[in-house]
Coordinates of N, CA and C in Angstrom, one line a residue:
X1 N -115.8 -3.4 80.4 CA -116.2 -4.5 81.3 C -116.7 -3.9 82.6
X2 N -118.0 -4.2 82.7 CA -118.6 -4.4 84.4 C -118.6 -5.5 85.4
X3 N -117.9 -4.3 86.2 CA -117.2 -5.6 87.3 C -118.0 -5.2 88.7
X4 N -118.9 -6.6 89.7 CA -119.3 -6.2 90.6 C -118.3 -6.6 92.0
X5 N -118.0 -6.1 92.9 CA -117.2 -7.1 93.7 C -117.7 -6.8 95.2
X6 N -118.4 -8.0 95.6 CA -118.6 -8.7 96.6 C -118.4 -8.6 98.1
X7 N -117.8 -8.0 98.8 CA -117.0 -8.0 100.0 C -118.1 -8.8 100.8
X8 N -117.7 -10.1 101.4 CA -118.9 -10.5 102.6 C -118.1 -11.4 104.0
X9 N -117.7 -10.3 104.8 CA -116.9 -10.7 105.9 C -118.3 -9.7 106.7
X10 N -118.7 -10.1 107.3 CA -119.7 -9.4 108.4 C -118.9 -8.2 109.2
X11 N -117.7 -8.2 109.3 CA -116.9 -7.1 110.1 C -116.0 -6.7 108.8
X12 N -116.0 -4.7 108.9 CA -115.3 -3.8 108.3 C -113.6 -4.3 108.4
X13 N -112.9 -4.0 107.3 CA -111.5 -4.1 107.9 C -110.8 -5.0 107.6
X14 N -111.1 -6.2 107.4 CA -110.5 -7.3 107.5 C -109.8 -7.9 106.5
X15 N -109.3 -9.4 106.1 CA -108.2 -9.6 105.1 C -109.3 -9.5 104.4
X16 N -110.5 -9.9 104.3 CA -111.3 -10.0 102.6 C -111.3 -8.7 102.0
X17 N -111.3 -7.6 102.9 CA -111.4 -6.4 102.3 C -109.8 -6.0 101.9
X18 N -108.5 -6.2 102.7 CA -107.5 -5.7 102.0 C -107.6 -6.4 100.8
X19 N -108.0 -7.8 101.0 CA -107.6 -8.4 99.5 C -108.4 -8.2 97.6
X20 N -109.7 -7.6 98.6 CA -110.5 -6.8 97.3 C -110.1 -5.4 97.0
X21 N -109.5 -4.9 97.9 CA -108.5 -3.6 97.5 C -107.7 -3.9 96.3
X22 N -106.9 -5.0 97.0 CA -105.8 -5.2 96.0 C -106.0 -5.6 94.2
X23 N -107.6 -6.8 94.4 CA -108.4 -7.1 92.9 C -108.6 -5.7 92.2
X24 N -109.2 -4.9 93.0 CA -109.7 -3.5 92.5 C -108.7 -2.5 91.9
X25 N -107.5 -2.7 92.6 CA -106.8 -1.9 92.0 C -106.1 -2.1 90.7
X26 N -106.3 -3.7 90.5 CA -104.9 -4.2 89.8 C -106.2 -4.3 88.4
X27 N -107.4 -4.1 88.5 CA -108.2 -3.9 87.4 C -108.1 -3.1 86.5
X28 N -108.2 -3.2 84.8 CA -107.9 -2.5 84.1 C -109.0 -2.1 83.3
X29 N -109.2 -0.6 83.0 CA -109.9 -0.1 82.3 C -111.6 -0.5 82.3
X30 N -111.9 -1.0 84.1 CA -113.3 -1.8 83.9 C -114.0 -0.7 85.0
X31 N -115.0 -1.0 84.7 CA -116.0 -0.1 85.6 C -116.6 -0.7 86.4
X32 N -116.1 -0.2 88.2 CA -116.2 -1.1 89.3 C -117.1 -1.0 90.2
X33 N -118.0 -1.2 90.6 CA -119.0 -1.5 91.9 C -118.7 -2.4 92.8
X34 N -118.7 -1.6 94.3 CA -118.3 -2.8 95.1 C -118.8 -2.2 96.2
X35 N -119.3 -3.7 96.4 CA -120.5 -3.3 97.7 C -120.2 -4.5 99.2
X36 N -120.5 -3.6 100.3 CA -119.7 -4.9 101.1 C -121.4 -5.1 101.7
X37 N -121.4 -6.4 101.8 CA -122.5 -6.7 101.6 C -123.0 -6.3 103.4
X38 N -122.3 -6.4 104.2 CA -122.5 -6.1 105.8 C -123.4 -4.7 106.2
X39 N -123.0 -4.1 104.7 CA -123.8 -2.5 105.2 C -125.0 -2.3 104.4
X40 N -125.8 -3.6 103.5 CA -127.2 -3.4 103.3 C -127.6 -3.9 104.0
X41 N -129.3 -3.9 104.4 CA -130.3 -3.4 105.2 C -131.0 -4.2 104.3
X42 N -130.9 -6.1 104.7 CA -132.2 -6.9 104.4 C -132.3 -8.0 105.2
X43 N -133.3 -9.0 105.3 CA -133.5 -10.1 105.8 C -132.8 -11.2 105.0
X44 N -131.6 -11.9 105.5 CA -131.4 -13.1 105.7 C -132.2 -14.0 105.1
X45 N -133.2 -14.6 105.5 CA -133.9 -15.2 105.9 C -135.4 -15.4 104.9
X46 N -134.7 -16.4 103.5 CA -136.3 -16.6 103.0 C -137.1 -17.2 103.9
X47 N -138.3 -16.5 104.4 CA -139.1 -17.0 104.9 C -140.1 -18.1 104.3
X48 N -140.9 -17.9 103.5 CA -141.9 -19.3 102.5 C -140.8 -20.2 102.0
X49 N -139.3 -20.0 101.3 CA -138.9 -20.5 100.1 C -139.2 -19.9 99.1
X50 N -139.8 -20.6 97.7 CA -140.3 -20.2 96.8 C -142.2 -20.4 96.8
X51 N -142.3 -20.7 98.0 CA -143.8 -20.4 98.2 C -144.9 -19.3 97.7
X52 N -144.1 -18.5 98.3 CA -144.8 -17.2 97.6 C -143.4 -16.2 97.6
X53 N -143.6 -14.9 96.6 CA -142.8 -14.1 96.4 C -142.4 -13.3 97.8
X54 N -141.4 -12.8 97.9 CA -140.7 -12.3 98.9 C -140.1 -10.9 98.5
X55 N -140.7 -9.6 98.9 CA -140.4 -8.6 98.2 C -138.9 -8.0 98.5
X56 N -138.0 -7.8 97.8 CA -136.6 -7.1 98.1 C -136.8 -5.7 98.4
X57 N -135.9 -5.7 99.9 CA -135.7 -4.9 100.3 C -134.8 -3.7 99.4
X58 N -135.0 -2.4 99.3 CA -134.4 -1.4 98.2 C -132.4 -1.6 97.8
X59 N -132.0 -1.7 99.3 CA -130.5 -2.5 98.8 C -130.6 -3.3 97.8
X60 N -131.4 -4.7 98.3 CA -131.2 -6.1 97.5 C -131.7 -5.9 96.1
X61 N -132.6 -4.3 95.9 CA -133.0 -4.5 94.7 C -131.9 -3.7 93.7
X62 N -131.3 -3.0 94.7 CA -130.2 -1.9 93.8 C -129.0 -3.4 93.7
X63 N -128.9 -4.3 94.5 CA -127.7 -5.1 94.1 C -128.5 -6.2 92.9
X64 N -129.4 -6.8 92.6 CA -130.2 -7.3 91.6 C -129.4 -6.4 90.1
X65 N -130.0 -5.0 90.2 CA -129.6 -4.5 89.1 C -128.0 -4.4 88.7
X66 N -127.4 -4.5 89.4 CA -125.6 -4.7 89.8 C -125.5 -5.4 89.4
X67 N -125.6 -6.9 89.5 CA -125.8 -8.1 89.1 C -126.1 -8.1 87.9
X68 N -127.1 -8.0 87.7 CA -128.0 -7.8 86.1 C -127.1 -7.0 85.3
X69 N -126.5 -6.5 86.0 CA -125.5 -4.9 84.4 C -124.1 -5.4 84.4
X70 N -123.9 -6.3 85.6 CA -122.2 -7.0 85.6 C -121.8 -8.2 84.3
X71 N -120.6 -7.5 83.5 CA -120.0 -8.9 83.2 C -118.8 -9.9 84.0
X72 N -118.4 -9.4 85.4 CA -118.3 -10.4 85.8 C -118.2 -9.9 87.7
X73 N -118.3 -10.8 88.6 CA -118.6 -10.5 89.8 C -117.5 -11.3 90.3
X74 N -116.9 -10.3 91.6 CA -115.9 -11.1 92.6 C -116.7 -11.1 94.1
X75 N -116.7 -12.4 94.5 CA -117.1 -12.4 95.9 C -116.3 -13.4 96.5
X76 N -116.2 -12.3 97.6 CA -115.1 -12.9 99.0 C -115.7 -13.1 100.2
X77 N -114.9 -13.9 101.0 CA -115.3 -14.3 102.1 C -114.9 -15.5 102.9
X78 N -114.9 -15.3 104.4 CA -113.6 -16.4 105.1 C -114.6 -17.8 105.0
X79 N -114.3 -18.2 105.5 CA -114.7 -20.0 105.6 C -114.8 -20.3 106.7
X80 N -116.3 -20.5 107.3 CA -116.4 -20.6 108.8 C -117.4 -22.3 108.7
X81 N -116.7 -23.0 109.1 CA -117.4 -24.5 109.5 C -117.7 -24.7 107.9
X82 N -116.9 -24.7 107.0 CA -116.9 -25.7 106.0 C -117.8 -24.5 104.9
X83 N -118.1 -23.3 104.8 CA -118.9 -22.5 104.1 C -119.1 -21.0 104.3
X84 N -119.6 -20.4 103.9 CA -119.8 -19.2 103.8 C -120.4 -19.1 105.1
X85 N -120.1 -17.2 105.6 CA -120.7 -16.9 106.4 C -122.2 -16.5 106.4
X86 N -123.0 -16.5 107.1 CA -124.5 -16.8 107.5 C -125.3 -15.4 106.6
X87 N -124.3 -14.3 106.1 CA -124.4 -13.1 105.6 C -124.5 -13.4 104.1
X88 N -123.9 -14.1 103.8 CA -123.3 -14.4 102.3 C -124.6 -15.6 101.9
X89 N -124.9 -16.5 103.0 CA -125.5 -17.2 102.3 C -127.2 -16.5 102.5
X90 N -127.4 -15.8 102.8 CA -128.9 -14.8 103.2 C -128.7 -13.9 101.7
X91 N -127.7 -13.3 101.6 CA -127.5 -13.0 99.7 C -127.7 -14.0 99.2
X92 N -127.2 -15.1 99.4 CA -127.7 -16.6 98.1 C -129.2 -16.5 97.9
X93 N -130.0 -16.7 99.2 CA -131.0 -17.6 99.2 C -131.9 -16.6 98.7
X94 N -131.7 -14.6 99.4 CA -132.7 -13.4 98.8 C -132.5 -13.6 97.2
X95 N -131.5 -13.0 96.7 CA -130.9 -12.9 95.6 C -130.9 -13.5 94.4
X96 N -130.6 -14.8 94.7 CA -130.5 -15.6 92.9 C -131.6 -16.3 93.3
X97 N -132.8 -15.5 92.9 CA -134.5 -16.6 92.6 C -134.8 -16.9 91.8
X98 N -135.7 -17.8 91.4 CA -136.3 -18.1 90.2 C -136.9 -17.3 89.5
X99 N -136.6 -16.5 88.1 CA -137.1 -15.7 87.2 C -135.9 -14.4 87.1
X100 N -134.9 -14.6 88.0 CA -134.1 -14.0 87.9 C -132.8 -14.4 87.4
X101 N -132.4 -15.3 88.0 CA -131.3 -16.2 88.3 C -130.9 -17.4 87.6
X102 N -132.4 -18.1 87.3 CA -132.6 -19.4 86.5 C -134.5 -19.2 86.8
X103 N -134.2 -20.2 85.8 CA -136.0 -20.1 85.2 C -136.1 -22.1 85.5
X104 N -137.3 -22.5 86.4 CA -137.1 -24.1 86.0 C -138.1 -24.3 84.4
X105 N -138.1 -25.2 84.0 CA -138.7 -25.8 83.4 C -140.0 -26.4 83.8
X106 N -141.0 -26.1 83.5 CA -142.2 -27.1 83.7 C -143.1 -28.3 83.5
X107 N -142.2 -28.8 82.4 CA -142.2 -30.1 81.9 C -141.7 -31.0 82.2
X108 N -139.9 -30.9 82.4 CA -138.9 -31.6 82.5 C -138.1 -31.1 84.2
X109 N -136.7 -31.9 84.4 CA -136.1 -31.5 85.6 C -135.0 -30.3 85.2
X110 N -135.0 -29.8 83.9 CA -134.2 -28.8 84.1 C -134.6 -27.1 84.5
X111 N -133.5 -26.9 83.7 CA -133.5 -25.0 83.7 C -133.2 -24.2 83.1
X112 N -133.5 -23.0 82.9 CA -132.9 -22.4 81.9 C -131.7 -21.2 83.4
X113 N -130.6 -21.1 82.8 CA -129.6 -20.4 83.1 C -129.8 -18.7 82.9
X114 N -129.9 -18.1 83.9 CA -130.3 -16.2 83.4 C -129.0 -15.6 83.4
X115 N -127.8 -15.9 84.4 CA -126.8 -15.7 84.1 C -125.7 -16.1 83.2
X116 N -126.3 -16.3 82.4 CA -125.0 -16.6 81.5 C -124.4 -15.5 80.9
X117 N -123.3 -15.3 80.0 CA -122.8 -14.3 79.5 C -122.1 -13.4 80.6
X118 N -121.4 -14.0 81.8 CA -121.0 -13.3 83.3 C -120.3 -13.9 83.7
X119 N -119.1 -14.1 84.0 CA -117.8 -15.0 84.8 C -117.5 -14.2 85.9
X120 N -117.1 -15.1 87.2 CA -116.8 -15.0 88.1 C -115.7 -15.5 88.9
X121 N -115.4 -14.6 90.1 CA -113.9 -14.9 91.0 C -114.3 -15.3 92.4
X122 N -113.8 -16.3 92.9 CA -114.6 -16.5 94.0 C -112.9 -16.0 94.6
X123 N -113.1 -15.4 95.9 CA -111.6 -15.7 97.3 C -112.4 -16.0 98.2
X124 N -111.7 -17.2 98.5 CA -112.0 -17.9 100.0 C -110.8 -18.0 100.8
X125 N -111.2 -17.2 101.9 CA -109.8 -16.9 103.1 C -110.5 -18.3 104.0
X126 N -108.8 -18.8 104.2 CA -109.4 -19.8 105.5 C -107.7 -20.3 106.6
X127 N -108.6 -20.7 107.6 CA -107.5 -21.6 108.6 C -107.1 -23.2 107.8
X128 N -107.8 -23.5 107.1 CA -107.3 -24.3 106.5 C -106.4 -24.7 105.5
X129 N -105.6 -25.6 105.2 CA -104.4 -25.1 104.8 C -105.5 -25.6 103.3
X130 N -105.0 -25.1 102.0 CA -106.1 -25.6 100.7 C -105.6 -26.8 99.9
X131 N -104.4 -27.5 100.6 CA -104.2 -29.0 100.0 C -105.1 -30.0 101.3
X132 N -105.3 -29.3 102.3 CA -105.9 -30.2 103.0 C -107.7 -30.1 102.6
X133 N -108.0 -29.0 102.5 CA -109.1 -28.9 102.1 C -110.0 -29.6 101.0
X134 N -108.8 -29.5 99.8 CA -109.1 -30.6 98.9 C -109.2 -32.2 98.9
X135 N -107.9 -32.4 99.4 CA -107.8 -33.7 99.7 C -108.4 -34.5 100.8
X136 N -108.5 -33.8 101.8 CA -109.6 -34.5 103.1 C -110.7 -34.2 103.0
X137 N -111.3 -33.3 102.7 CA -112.4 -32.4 102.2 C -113.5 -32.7 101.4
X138 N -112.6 -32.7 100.5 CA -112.7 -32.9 98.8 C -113.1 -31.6 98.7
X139 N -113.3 -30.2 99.0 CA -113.0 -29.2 98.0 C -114.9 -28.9 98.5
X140 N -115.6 -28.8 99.2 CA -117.0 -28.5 99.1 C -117.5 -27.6 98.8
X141 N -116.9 -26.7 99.7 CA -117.2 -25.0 99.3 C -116.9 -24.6 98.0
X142 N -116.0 -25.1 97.5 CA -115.6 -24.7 96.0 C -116.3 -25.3 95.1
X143 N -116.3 -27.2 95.4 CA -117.9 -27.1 94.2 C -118.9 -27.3 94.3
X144 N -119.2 -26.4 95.4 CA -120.8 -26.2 95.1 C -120.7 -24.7 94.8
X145 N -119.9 -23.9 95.2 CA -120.1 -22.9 94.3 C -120.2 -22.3 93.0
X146 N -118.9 -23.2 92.5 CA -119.2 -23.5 91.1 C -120.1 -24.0 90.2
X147 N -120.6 -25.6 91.1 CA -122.0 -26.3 90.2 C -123.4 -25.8 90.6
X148 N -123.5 -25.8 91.7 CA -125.0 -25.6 92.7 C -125.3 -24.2 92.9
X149 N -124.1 -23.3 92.4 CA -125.0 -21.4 93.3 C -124.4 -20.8 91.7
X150 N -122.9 -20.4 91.3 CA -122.6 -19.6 90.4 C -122.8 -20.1 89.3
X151 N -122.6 -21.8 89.1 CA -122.7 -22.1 87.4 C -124.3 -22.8 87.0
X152 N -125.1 -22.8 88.2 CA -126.1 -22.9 88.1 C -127.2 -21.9 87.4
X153 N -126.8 -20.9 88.1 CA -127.1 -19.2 87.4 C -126.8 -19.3 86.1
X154 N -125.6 -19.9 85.7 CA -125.0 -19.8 84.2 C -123.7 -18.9 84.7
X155 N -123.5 -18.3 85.4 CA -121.6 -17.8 85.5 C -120.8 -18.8 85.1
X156 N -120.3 -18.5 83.9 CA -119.0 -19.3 83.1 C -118.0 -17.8 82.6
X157 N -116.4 -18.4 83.0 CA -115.9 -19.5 83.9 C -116.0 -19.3 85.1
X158 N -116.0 -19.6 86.2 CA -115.4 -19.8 87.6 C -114.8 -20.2 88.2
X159 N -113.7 -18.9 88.6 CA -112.5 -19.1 89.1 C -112.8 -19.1 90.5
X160 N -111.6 -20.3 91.6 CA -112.0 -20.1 92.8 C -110.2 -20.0 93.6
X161 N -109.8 -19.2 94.2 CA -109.1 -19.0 94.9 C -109.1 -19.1 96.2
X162 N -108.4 -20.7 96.3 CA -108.5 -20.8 97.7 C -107.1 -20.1 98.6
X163 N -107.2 -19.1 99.8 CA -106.4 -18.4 100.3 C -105.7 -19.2 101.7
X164 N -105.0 -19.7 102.1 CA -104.7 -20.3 103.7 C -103.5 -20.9 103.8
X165 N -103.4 -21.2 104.8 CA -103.9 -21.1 106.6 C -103.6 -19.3 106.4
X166 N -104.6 -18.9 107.5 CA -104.3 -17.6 107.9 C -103.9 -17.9 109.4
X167 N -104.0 -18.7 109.9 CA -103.8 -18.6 111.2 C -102.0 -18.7 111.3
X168 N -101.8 -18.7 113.0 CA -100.6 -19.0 113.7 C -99.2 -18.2 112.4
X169 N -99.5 -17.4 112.5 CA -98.5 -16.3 111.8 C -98.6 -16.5 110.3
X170 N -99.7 -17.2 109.8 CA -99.8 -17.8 107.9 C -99.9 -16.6 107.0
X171 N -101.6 -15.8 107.4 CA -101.6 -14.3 106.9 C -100.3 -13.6 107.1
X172 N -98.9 -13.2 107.9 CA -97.8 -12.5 107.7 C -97.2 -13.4 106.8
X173 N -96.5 -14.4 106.6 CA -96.1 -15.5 105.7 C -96.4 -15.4 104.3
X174 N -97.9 -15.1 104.3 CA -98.1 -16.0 102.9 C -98.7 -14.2 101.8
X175 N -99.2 -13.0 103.1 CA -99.9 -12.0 102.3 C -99.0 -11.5 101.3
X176 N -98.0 -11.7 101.0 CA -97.1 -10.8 99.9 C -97.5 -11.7 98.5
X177 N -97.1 -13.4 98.9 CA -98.4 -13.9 97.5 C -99.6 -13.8 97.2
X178 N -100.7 -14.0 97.8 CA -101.7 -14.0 98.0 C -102.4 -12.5 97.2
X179 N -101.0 -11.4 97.6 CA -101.5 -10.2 96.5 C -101.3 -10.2 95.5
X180 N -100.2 -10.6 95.3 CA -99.8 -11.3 93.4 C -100.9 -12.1 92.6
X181 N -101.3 -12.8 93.6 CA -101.8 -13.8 92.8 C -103.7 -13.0 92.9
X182 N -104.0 -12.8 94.1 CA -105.4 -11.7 93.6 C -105.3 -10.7 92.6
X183 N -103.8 -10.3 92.5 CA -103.8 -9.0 91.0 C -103.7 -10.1 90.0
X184 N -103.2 -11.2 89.7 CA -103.1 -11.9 88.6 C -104.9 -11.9 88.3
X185 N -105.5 -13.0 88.9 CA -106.7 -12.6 88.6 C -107.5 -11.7 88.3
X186 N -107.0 -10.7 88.7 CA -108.0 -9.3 88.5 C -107.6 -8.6 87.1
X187 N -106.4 -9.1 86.5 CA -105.8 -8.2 85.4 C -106.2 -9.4 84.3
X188 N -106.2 -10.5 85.1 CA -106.6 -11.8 83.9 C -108.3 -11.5 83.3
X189 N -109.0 -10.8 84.2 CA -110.8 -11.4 84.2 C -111.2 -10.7 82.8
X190 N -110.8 -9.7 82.5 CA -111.2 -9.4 81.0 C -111.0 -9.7 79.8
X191 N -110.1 -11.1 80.1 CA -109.7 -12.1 79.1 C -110.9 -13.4 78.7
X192 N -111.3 -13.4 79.9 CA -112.2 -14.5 80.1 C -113.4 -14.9 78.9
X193 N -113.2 -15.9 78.9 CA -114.7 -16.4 77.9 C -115.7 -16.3 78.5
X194 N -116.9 -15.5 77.9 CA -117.9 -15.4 78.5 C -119.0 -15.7 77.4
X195 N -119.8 -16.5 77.5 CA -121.3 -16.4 76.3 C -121.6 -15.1 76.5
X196 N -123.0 -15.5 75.6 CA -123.5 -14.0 75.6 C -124.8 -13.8 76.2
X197 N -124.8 -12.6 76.7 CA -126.3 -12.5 78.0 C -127.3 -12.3 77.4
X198 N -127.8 -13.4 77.7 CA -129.9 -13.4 78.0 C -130.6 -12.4 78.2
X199 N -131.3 -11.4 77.2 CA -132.1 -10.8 77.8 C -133.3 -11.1 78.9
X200 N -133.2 -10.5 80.4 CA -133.8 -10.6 81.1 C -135.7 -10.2 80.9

């Protein structure tokens, strides 16, 4: 199993990174790539959209093929105003394009799925506590990652681990679970159902 993992906290050091230490280690027999996304060297920022092609920067093109050779990807990252940080979502918008990612249809309103045959781990660290998140919330960051960014691509299954409160002493409190349960997942992911991948 090829496993890519994710790190996208804009600063070195931090709980996203101990907590991908802890995924990486507790991994078995898989061959790992892990890239923090803070130390490639591209633009944020689709400028046209899908207007016209937008050429990848040599990072984004070496993480494309990462992507492309992974059967499954972990990506982390804290929760700032309800979503991802401004880093993570500049990977969304360069990264999973059309003819890569998903193909539309030209006829109809659908699409064809390029990621399929690829499951994924989401960790989301936050101040919020994750019964509150869901139930006042309703859970946004989690499903749209699931429906609208990863299972749109075709990543099946997707798992989302929500991490919190880290604040007011929570991270001392709660990090002795929080590593159990990221090794649980990481020793689980080669169990996973996955279709089978699309030649690109």
């Amino acid at each position: 199993m090829q496993v890519l993992i994710l790190d996208g906290h804009p600063d070195a050091g931090r709980l996203v990174t101990h907590l991908l230490n802890r995924y990486a280690a507790a991994l078995e027999g898989a061959h790992v790539e892990r890239v923090a996304l803070r130390d490639l060297a591209f633009s944020p920022n689709l400028r046209r959209g899908y207007a016209e092609e937008q050429s990848l920067e040599p990072d984004l093109a070496r993480l494309a093929g990462l992507l492309n050779a992974c059967d499954h990807v972990v990506v982390a990252f804290p929760l700032w105003w309800g979503g991802e940080p401004a880093l993570v979502k500049g990977f969304i918008d360069r990264l999973l394009l059309p003819g890569f990612a998903f193909r539309y249809h030209r006829d109809d309103p659908f699409w064809d799925r390029l990621m399929v045959g690829r499951s994924a781990d989401l960790i989301v660290m936050m101040d919020t506590p994750p019964w509150y998140l869901r139930l006042v919330y309703g859970d946004p960051v989690g499903r749209r990652w699931r429906r609208q960014i990863l299972g749109f691509c075709g990543f099946h299954p997707v798992r989302i681990l929500r991490l919190g409160p880290t604040r007011q002493g929570g991270t001392a409190k709660r990090l002795a679970a929080w590593d159990k349960r990221v090794s649980y997942f990481a020793r689980s992911a080669a169990g996973l159902r996955r279709g089978r991948k699309r030649e690109l």
